[in-house]
N, CA, C and O of each residue as an XYZ file, in Angstrom:
688
protein
N       0.809     -1.208      0.000
C       0.000      0.000      0.000
C       0.849      1.267      0.000
O       0.323      2.367      0.168
N       2.127      1.121     -0.183
C       3.009      2.274     -0.272
C       3.366      2.902      1.050
O       3.836      4.039      1.082
N       3.152      2.184      2.164
C       3.504      2.710      3.477
C       4.480      1.761      4.174
O       4.619      0.596      3.800
N       5.144      2.287      5.186
C       6.108      1.500      5.957
C       5.609      1.350      7.387
O       4.678      2.030      7.819
N       6.259      0.432      8.113
C       5.946      0.217      9.522
C       7.251      0.101     10.300
O       8.267     -0.350      9.772
N       7.204      0.514     11.552
C       8.335      0.293     12.444
C       8.168     -1.118     12.978
O       7.191     -1.422     13.662
N       9.122     -1.972     12.664
C       9.030     -3.382     13.035
C       9.849     -3.659     14.296
O       9.395     -4.401     15.167
N      11.039     -3.081     14.413
C      11.877     -3.305     15.585
C      12.862     -2.160     15.746
O      13.523     -1.749     14.792
N      12.951     -1.649     16.978
C      13.944     -0.631     17.317
C      15.170     -1.337     17.869
O      15.076     -2.072     18.852
N      16.316     -1.119     17.243
C      17.546     -1.786     17.664
C      18.554     -0.833     18.293
O      19.693     -1.221     18.555
N      18.152      0.398     18.536
C      19.073      1.370     19.103
C      19.178      1.265     20.610
O      18.538      0.428     21.246
N      20.013      2.150     21.169
C      20.175      2.179     22.616
C      19.956      3.584     23.191
O      20.338      3.870     24.326
N      19.341      4.444     22.394
C      19.055      5.801     22.848
C      17.932      5.791     23.890
O      17.011      4.978     23.808
N      18.011      6.685     24.853
C      16.939      6.807     25.854
C      15.824      7.718     25.363
O      14.666      7.546     25.744
N      16.166      8.683     24.520
C      15.192      9.635     23.978
C      15.092      9.386     22.476
O      16.054      9.579     21.732
N      13.907      8.953     22.047
C      13.733      8.508     20.664
C      12.601      9.283     19.993
O      11.543      9.497     20.584
N      12.839      9.693     18.768
C      11.790     10.263     17.930
C      11.505      9.244     16.830
O      12.389      8.888     16.050
N      10.253      8.782     16.782
C       9.852      7.841     15.740
C       9.436      8.681     14.531
O       8.488      9.461     14.624
N      10.128      8.535     13.401
C       9.863      9.393     12.239
C       8.587      8.998     11.497
O       8.082      7.883     11.627
N       8.088      9.956     10.713
C       6.899      9.665      9.912
C       7.251      9.216      8.493
O       6.368      8.937      7.683
N       8.554      9.150      8.204
C       9.007      8.637      6.902
C      10.306      7.865      7.085
O      11.164      8.232      7.887
N      10.426      6.784      6.316
C      11.676      6.018      6.247
C      12.023      5.863      4.780
O      11.258      5.285      4.007
N      13.172      6.377      4.405
C      13.593      6.339      3.000
C      12.529      6.924      2.081
O      12.311      6.431      0.974
N      11.864      7.985      2.551
C      10.853      8.664      1.754
C       9.483      8.009      1.752
O       8.549      8.528      1.142
N       9.352      6.877      2.426
C       8.077      6.156      2.467
C       7.357      6.503      3.770
O       7.969      6.434      4.836
N       6.072      6.874      3.715
C       5.340      7.249      4.927
C       5.201      6.075      5.909
O       4.855      4.959      5.522
N       5.479      6.357      7.174
C       5.312      5.364      8.243
C       3.925      5.571      8.847
O       3.582      6.682      9.253
N       3.137      4.517      8.906
C       1.771      4.604      9.444
C       1.570      3.772     10.704
O       0.659      4.052     11.483
N       2.413      2.739     10.922
C       2.176      1.778     11.997
C       3.453      1.498     12.779
O       4.546      1.433     12.218
N       3.286      1.333     14.091
C       4.343      0.782     14.930
C       3.857     -0.622     15.294
O       2.847     -0.776     15.979
N       4.574     -1.632     14.837
C       4.158     -3.030     14.948
C       4.269     -3.574     16.379
O       4.900     -2.976     17.251
N       3.630     -4.727     16.580
C       3.712     -5.442     17.850
C       5.181     -5.622     18.245
O       6.007     -6.019     17.424
N       5.489     -5.332     19.487
C       6.814     -5.553     20.089
C       7.940     -4.745     19.456
O       9.109     -5.055     19.686
N       7.632     -3.728     18.674
C       8.669     -2.960     17.981
C       9.691     -2.355     18.944
O      10.881     -2.318     18.631
N       9.247     -1.887     20.099
C      10.145     -1.296     21.087
C      10.205     -2.123     22.368
O      10.792     -1.682     23.356
N       9.617     -3.292     22.368
C       9.496     -4.104     23.580
C      10.844     -4.343     24.246
O      11.837     -4.669     23.595
N      10.846     -4.172     25.561
C      12.013     -4.446     26.414
C      13.236     -3.600     26.079
O      14.363     -4.006     26.364
N      13.032     -2.435     25.479
C      14.155     -1.532     25.223
C      14.285     -0.568     26.388
O      13.423     -0.526     27.266
N      15.361      0.204     26.398
C      15.639      1.126     27.502
C      15.204      2.556     27.222
O      15.761      3.494     27.793
N      14.213      2.737     26.345
C      13.751      4.092     26.054
C      13.134      4.719     27.308
O      12.457      4.045     28.085
N      13.377      6.007     27.487
C      12.830      6.761     28.617
C      11.739      7.708     28.121
O      10.699      7.876     28.757
N      12.004      8.313     26.978
C      11.045      9.252     26.391
C      10.936      8.971     24.898
O      11.940      8.785     24.209
N       9.690      8.943     24.410
C       9.450      8.684     22.994
C       8.521      9.756     22.447
O       7.497     10.077     23.050
N       8.888     10.295     21.313
C       8.033     11.237     20.587
C       7.695     10.576     19.263
O       8.585     10.212     18.494
N       6.420     10.426     19.006
C       5.980      9.785     17.760
C       5.506     10.875     16.809
O       4.640     11.683     17.144
N       6.080     10.880     15.640
C       5.830     11.942     14.658
C       4.399     11.914     14.130
O       3.746     10.872     14.074
N       3.948     13.087     13.752
C       2.648     13.251     13.106
C       2.617     12.412     11.834
O       3.585     12.379     11.074
N       1.491     11.733     11.613
C       1.331     10.888     10.433
C       1.191      9.425     10.808
O       0.577      8.650     10.074
N       1.752      9.043     11.939
C       1.610      7.657     12.385
C       0.202      7.475     12.925
O      -0.274      8.274     13.733
N      -0.466      6.409     12.468
C      -1.887      6.215     12.764
C      -2.196      5.086     13.734
O      -3.260      5.083     14.352
N      -1.291      4.131     13.879
C      -1.622      2.966     14.697
C      -0.401      2.483     15.479
O       0.704      2.385     14.947
N      -0.637      2.183     16.761
C       0.384      1.548     17.597
C      -0.214      0.224     18.038
O      -1.206      0.194     18.765
N       0.389     -0.868     17.597
C      -0.183     -2.182     17.833
C       0.079     -2.698     19.252
O       0.880     -2.141     20.003
N      -0.624     -3.778     19.587
C      -0.532     -4.411     20.892
C       0.922     -4.701     21.254
O       1.683     -5.248     20.456
N       1.284     -4.324     22.467
C       2.608     -4.596     23.036
C       3.759     -3.949     22.281
O       4.902     -4.382     22.419
N       3.485     -2.934     21.495
C       4.552     -2.252     20.759
C       5.639     -1.743     21.710
O       6.818     -1.742     21.357
N       5.248     -1.313     22.910
C       6.200     -0.807     23.903
C       6.203     -1.677     25.164
O       6.569     -1.200     26.239
N       5.809     -2.920     25.048
C       5.718     -3.815     26.204
C       7.046     -3.903     26.948
O       8.117     -4.009     26.351
N       6.935     -3.856     28.264
C       8.076     -4.041     29.164
C       9.197     -3.028     28.957
O      10.367     -3.334     29.188
N       8.839     -1.830     28.525
C       9.809     -0.727     28.489
C       9.820     -0.142     29.900
O       9.190      0.881     30.169
N      10.531     -0.796     30.772
C      10.467     -0.503     32.200
C      11.055      0.842     32.589
O      10.836      1.304     33.709
N      11.798      1.483     31.692
C      12.371      2.796     31.988
C      11.550      3.943     31.388
O      11.791      5.109     31.700
N      10.585      3.611     30.530
C       9.813      4.651     29.848
C       9.007      5.481     30.841
O       8.259      4.939     31.655
N       9.168      6.808     30.763
C       8.461      7.743     31.644
C       7.447      8.595     30.900
O       6.421      8.973     31.465
N       7.725      8.901     29.640
C       6.867      9.822     28.890
C       6.789      9.386     27.431
O       7.778      8.963     26.833
N       5.582      9.500     26.875
C       5.406      9.295     25.440
C       4.501     10.388     24.908
O       3.455     10.685     25.486
N       4.913     10.977     23.811
C       4.137     12.014     23.138
C       3.579     11.412     21.855
O       4.323     10.983     20.973
N       2.263     11.389     21.772
C       1.580     10.746     20.652
C       1.038     11.790     19.680
O       0.697     12.897     20.097
N       0.954     11.457     18.391
C       0.549     12.442     17.390
C      -0.963     12.620     17.284
O      -1.748     11.758     17.679
N      -1.330     13.749     16.747
C      -2.738     14.050     16.474
C      -3.331     13.027     15.501
O      -4.529     12.749     15.540
N      -2.494     12.475     14.638
C      -2.947     11.539     13.608
C      -3.281     10.144     14.143
O      -3.853      9.334     13.413
N      -2.937      9.847     15.393
C      -3.118      8.488     15.930
C      -4.590      8.107     15.994
O      -5.414      8.834     16.548
N      -4.906      6.939     15.409
C      -6.284      6.459     15.361
C      -6.484      5.169     16.144
O      -7.618      4.841     16.493
N      -5.413      4.422     16.432
C      -5.553      3.148     17.135
C      -4.392      2.938     18.095
O      -3.220      2.998     17.723
N      -4.762      2.691     19.332
C      -3.819      2.455     20.424
C      -4.326      1.207     21.132
O      -5.351      1.262     21.812
N      -3.629      0.081     20.988
C      -4.170     -1.212     21.394
C      -3.317     -1.901     22.444
O      -2.457     -2.704     22.083
N      -3.513     -1.626     23.721
C      -2.752     -2.324     24.752
C      -1.259     -2.240     24.506
O      -0.542     -3.232     24.640
N      -0.797     -1.071     24.149
C       0.561     -0.884     23.647
C       1.631     -0.697     24.709
O       2.819     -0.799     24.405
N       1.232     -0.423     25.965
C       2.202     -0.043     26.989
C       2.216     -0.981     28.186
O       2.517     -0.557     29.302
N       1.897     -2.240     27.971
C       1.845     -3.220     29.056
C       3.226     -3.403     29.681
O       4.195     -3.710     28.986
N       3.304     -3.215     30.983
C       4.558     -3.411     31.694
C       5.491     -2.223     31.690
O       6.660     -2.361     32.052
N       5.007     -1.050     31.288
C       5.816      0.178     31.331
C       5.643      0.802     32.717
O       4.928      1.791     32.878
N       6.297      0.217     33.701
C       6.031      0.524     35.105
C       6.346      1.952     35.533
O       5.809      2.414     36.540
N       7.194      2.661     34.806
C       7.528      4.041     35.175
C       6.791      5.085     34.334
O       6.984      6.287     34.517
N       5.951      4.621     33.418
C       5.231      5.554     32.550
C       4.287      6.423     33.377
O       3.357      5.918     34.006
N       4.532      7.724     33.371
C       3.708      8.666     34.134
C       2.971      9.649     33.252
O       1.964     10.226     33.662
N       3.473      9.842     32.034
C       2.887     10.906     31.216
C       2.695     10.469     29.769
O       3.631     10.043     29.092
N       1.449     10.590     29.319
C       1.086     10.346     27.930
C       0.470     11.641     27.436
O      -0.480     12.144     28.034
N       1.000     12.184     26.352
C       0.475     13.455     25.861
C       0.077     13.348     24.391
O       0.642     12.574     23.619
N      -0.908     14.151     24.044
C      -1.384     14.310     22.673
C      -1.439     15.805     22.385
O      -1.711     16.588     23.295
N      -1.189     16.223     21.151
C      -1.422     17.630     20.820
C      -2.930     17.888     20.763
O      -3.715     16.960     20.570
N      -3.319     19.116     20.928
C      -4.744     19.418     20.807
C      -5.192     19.082     19.393
O      -4.430     19.213     18.436
N      -6.421     18.652     19.283
C      -6.957     18.320     17.979
C      -6.963     16.842     17.658
O      -7.439     16.456     16.590
N      -6.444     15.984     18.557
C      -6.534     14.551     18.299
C      -8.002     14.162     18.359
O      -8.682     14.445     19.345
N      -8.490     13.520     17.318
C      -9.915     13.193     17.217
C     -10.287     11.899     17.916
O     -11.473     11.615     18.082
N      -9.304     11.104     18.332
C      -9.585      9.782     18.894
C      -9.420      9.704     20.417
O     -10.151      8.967     21.079
N      -8.462     10.459     20.975
C      -8.109     10.287     22.390
C      -8.020     11.607     23.132
O      -7.799     12.670     22.553
N      -8.203     11.491     24.439
C      -8.034     12.635     25.311
C      -7.383     12.153     26.603
O      -7.518     10.985     26.969
N      -6.687     13.036     27.288
C      -6.047     12.708     28.556
C      -6.654     13.594     29.632
O      -6.626     14.821     29.536
N      -7.206     12.950     30.662
C      -7.792     13.670     31.793
C      -7.141     13.173     33.072
O      -7.192     11.981     33.378
N      -6.532     14.081     33.816
C      -5.839     13.724     35.062
C      -4.834     12.591     34.850
O      -4.671     11.735     35.720
N      -4.169     12.582     33.708
C      -3.137     11.602     33.422
C      -3.637     10.303     32.828
O      -2.830      9.476     32.406
N      -4.953     10.096     32.782
C      -5.553      8.867     32.267
C      -5.969      9.084     30.817
O      -6.513     10.136     30.480
N      -5.718      8.100     29.957
C      -6.070      8.204     28.542
C      -7.442      7.568     28.317
O      -7.688      6.424     28.700
N      -8.332      8.348     27.681
C      -9.679      7.895     27.312
C      -9.870      8.106     25.814
O      -9.130      8.858     25.179
N     -10.869      7.433     25.265
C     -11.232      7.771     23.897
C     -11.914      9.142     23.940
O     -12.310      9.610     25.008
N     -12.045      9.769     22.798
C     -12.586     11.136     22.742
C     -14.012     11.223     23.273
O     -14.396     12.247     23.836
N     -14.797     10.172     23.104
C     -16.176     10.162     23.604
C     -16.233      9.946     25.122
O     -17.294     10.045     25.738
N     -15.073      9.652     25.706
C     -14.942      9.412     27.145
C     -15.840      8.287     27.639
O     -16.439      8.372     28.711
N     -15.921      7.214     26.820
C     -16.639      6.021     27.272
C     -15.773      4.767     27.220
O     -16.251      3.666     27.495
N     -14.486      4.937     26.864
C     -13.509      3.851     26.920
C     -12.286      4.362     27.672
O     -11.683      5.365     27.292
N     -11.928      3.656     28.747
C     -10.695      3.961     29.459
C      -9.598      3.173     28.758
O      -9.594      1.943     28.784
N      -8.672      3.885     28.133
C      -7.655      3.270     27.282
C      -6.407      2.889     28.078
O      -5.863      1.800     27.895
N      -5.948      3.785     28.965
C      -4.699      3.535     29.681
C      -4.630      4.350     30.967
O      -4.875      5.556     30.970
N      -4.299      3.680     32.037
C      -3.948      4.333     33.295
C      -2.458      4.066     33.497
O      -2.090      2.975     33.934
N      -1.600      5.027     33.193
C      -0.161      4.782     33.281
C       0.248      4.317     34.685
O      -0.072      4.988     35.666
N       0.947      3.188     34.796
C       1.292      2.648     36.108
C       2.209      3.541     36.926
O       2.228      3.451     38.153
N       2.964      4.394     36.266
C       3.850      5.311     36.985
C       3.112      6.370     37.788
O       3.723      7.066     38.599
N       1.800      6.502     37.574
C       1.014      7.465     38.363
C       0.911      7.036     39.817
O       0.620      7.850     40.693
N       1.150      5.756     40.072
C       1.164      5.191     41.422
C      -0.121      5.459     42.194
O      -0.082      5.859     43.358
N      -1.249      5.239     41.546
C      -2.538      5.383     42.205
C      -2.811      4.173     43.088
O      -2.538      3.039     42.694
N      -3.345      4.410     44.275
C      -3.774      3.301     45.133
C      -5.258      3.029     44.967
O      -5.705      1.888     45.076
N      -6.021      4.083     44.702
C      -7.471      3.978     44.522
C      -7.843      4.677     43.234
O      -7.284      5.717     42.888
N      -8.803      4.087     42.522
C      -9.267      4.724     41.294
C     -10.744      4.424     41.103
O     -11.186      3.281     41.216
N     -11.492      5.474     40.813
C     -12.904      5.339     40.489
C     -13.059      5.560     38.992
O     -12.797      6.650     38.483
N     -13.481      4.530     38.302
C     -13.723      4.641     36.865
C     -14.933      5.561     36.700
O     -15.978      5.309     37.301
N     -14.812      6.618     35.901
C     -15.885      7.603     35.779
C     -17.204      7.022     35.256
O     -17.216      6.114     34.426
N     -18.294      7.563     35.757
C     -19.628      7.201     35.278
C     -19.696      7.511     33.786
O     -19.156      8.522     33.336
N     -20.343      6.666     33.034
C     -20.449      6.826     31.589
C     -19.480      5.934     30.842
O     -19.622      5.715     29.639
N     -18.484      5.416     31.568
C     -17.505      4.535     30.938
C     -18.175      3.210     30.580
O     -18.850      2.607     31.414
N     -17.990      2.762     29.347
C     -18.582      1.504     28.885
C     -17.561      0.380     28.808
O     -17.901     -0.788     28.990
N     -16.292      0.738     28.533
C     -15.263     -0.270     28.305
C     -13.969      0.109     29.008
O     -13.576      1.275     29.033
N     -13.315     -0.892     29.576
C     -11.936     -0.744     30.024
C     -11.112     -1.530     29.015
O     -11.261     -2.744     28.884
N     -10.246     -0.826     28.308
C      -9.521     -1.393     27.170
C      -8.458     -2.404     27.585
O      -8.055     -2.479     28.746
N      -8.027     -3.168     26.609
C      -6.978     -4.162     26.814
C      -5.742     -3.525     27.440
O      -5.223     -2.527     26.939
N      -5.282     -4.111     28.535
C      -4.054     -3.661     29.169
C      -4.138     -2.320     29.873
O      -3.101     -1.759     30.227
N      -5.330     -1.784     30.091
C      -5.481     -0.436     30.645
C      -4.765     -0.250     31.988
O      -4.187      0.807     32.240
N      -4.803     -1.266     32.841
C      -4.156     -1.191     34.161
C      -3.039     -2.225     34.297
O      -2.577     -2.491     35.406
N      -2.611     -2.797     33.205
C      -1.641     -3.899     33.186
C      -0.414     -3.595     34.048
O       0.207     -2.541     33.912
N      -0.079     -4.525     34.928
C       1.130     -4.469     35.763
C       1.211     -3.214     36.629
O       2.302     -2.737     36.942
N       0.057     -2.685     37.012
C       0.054     -1.555     37.930
C       0.273     -2.122     39.328
O      -0.603     -2.798     39.867
N       1.418     -1.857     39.910
C       1.794     -2.491     41.176
C       1.301     -1.741     42.410
O       1.473     -2.232     43.525
N       0.695     -0.568     42.243
C       0.248      0.202     43.411
C      -1.263      0.224     43.587
O      -1.754      0.531     44.673
N      -2.000     -0.096     42.541
C      -3.461     -0.006     42.578
C      -4.045     -1.086     43.492
O      -3.846     -2.280     43.269
N      -4.776     -0.638     44.536
C      -5.363     -1.562     45.511
C      -6.876     -1.659     45.404
O      -7.464     -2.686     45.740
N      -7.506     -0.581     44.934
C      -8.968     -0.490     44.956
C      -9.454      0.160     43.672
O      -8.940      1.196     43.252
N     -10.458     -0.465     43.051
C     -11.080      0.109     41.857
C     -12.589      0.063     42.035
O     -13.156     -0.961     42.418
N     -13.221      1.183     41.751
C     -14.680      1.254     41.769
C     -15.154      1.372     40.323
O     -14.710      2.248     39.580
N     -16.061      0.481     39.939
C     -16.565      0.453     38.568
C     -17.964      1.053     38.498
O     -18.762      0.847     39.412
N     -18.280      1.789     37.438
C     -19.599      2.404     37.309
C     -20.637      1.415     36.784
O     -20.292      0.400     36.179
N     -21.895      1.719     37.021
C     -22.979      0.878     36.520
C     -23.054      0.878     34.997
O     -23.648     -0.023     34.406
N     -22.462      1.871     34.364
C     -22.484      1.977     32.907
C     -21.503      1.026     32.223
O     -21.573      0.841     31.008
N     -20.593      0.423     32.984
C     -19.562     -0.439     32.404
C     -20.172     -1.704     31.814
O     -20.937     -2.404     32.477
N     -19.826     -1.991     30.554
C     -20.350     -3.156     29.840
C     -19.279     -4.188     29.543
O     -19.584     -5.372     29.398
N     -18.013     -3.750     29.449
C     -16.985     -4.663     28.972
C     -15.630     -4.338     29.596
O     -15.223     -3.179     29.680
N     -14.948     -5.395     30.029
C     -13.551     -5.293     30.459
C     -12.761     -6.190     29.518
O     -12.936     -7.409     29.513
N     -11.891     -5.577     28.723
C     -11.149     -6.340     27.721
C     -10.004     -7.136     28.348
O      -9.651     -6.941     29.511
N      -9.438     -8.033     27.548
C      -8.376     -8.913     28.036
C      -7.201     -8.133     28.602
O      -6.876     -7.043     28.130
N      -6.589     -8.688     29.590
C      -5.391     -8.156     30.238
C      -5.589     -6.783     30.880
O      -4.611     -6.139     31.261
N      -6.829     -6.325     31.006
C      -7.073     -4.997     31.572
C      -6.478     -4.856     32.965
O      -5.933     -3.806     33.304
N      -6.578     -5.900     33.769
C      -6.061     -5.859     35.136
C      -4.982     -6.909     35.379
O      -4.660     -7.200     36.531
N      -4.426     -7.477     34.330
C      -3.417     -8.518     34.463
C      -2.185     -7.980     35.198
O      -1.699     -6.890     34.896
N      -1.699     -8.741     36.147
C      -0.512     -8.413     36.942
C      -0.665     -7.131     37.767
O       0.327     -6.461     38.054
N      -1.883     -6.790     38.144
C      -2.081     -5.691     39.102
C      -1.970     -6.325     40.483
O      -2.971     -6.617     41.137
N      -0.747     -6.527     40.902
C      -0.416     -7.355     42.058
C      -0.973     -6.859     43.388
O      -1.199     -7.669     44.287
N      -1.198     -5.574     43.541
C      -1.714     -5.045     44.808
C      -3.233     -4.984     44.849
O      -3.807     -4.741     45.911
N      -3.897     -5.200     43.719
C      -5.347     -5.049     43.631
C      -6.058     -6.048     44.552
O      -5.887     -7.262     44.431
N      -6.852     -5.507     45.466
C      -7.568     -6.330     46.441
C      -9.070     -6.201     46.343
O      -9.799     -7.147     46.642
N      -9.547     -5.020     45.921
C     -10.986     -4.783     45.908
C     -11.401     -4.166     44.578
O     -10.827     -3.174     44.128
N     -12.420     -4.779     43.954
C     -13.094     -4.192     42.802
C     -14.542     -4.056     43.217
O     -15.224     -5.049     43.473
N     -15.001     -2.833     43.282
C     -16.366     -2.552     43.727
C     -17.239     -2.233     42.539
O     -16.862     -1.465     41.653
N     -18.437     -2.847     42.536
C     -19.390     -2.586     41.453
C     -20.466     -1.636     41.924
O     -21.365     -1.292     41.157
């Protein structure tokens, strides 16, 4: 289709900018496990990239911040095991996602996409109106002990609470 994908990052830089072109070909996707288990601390993803696949940044245990582009349309359980991730940012105008109090939601605010584990929350109340907790949303959050779910919740996707080792109470 005339586009490229980031398949694997082999560098050792802590601060990485993912380009929107490789050899003049537009980059649209960051593939599964492309940055998995690397030592990146901060990542800036260039405008034009539309999809970050499942586990693209899995187990990036040093990652603290990721800046995502306005063009991003799909974010699928991409940050599982990023235990130090505290900040996810989007430029204004992203049509798919929004960040409220550090938590990533879809723009309609009815899907909780990601609660970065580096926020070190012990208690969290999923906002009323939420219908879905996305894949890997709370994955490997080691500080979360209590979650309150709203009556509007219809679906909890796979791995949403996987390895949340401190979690003791889920209230409906």
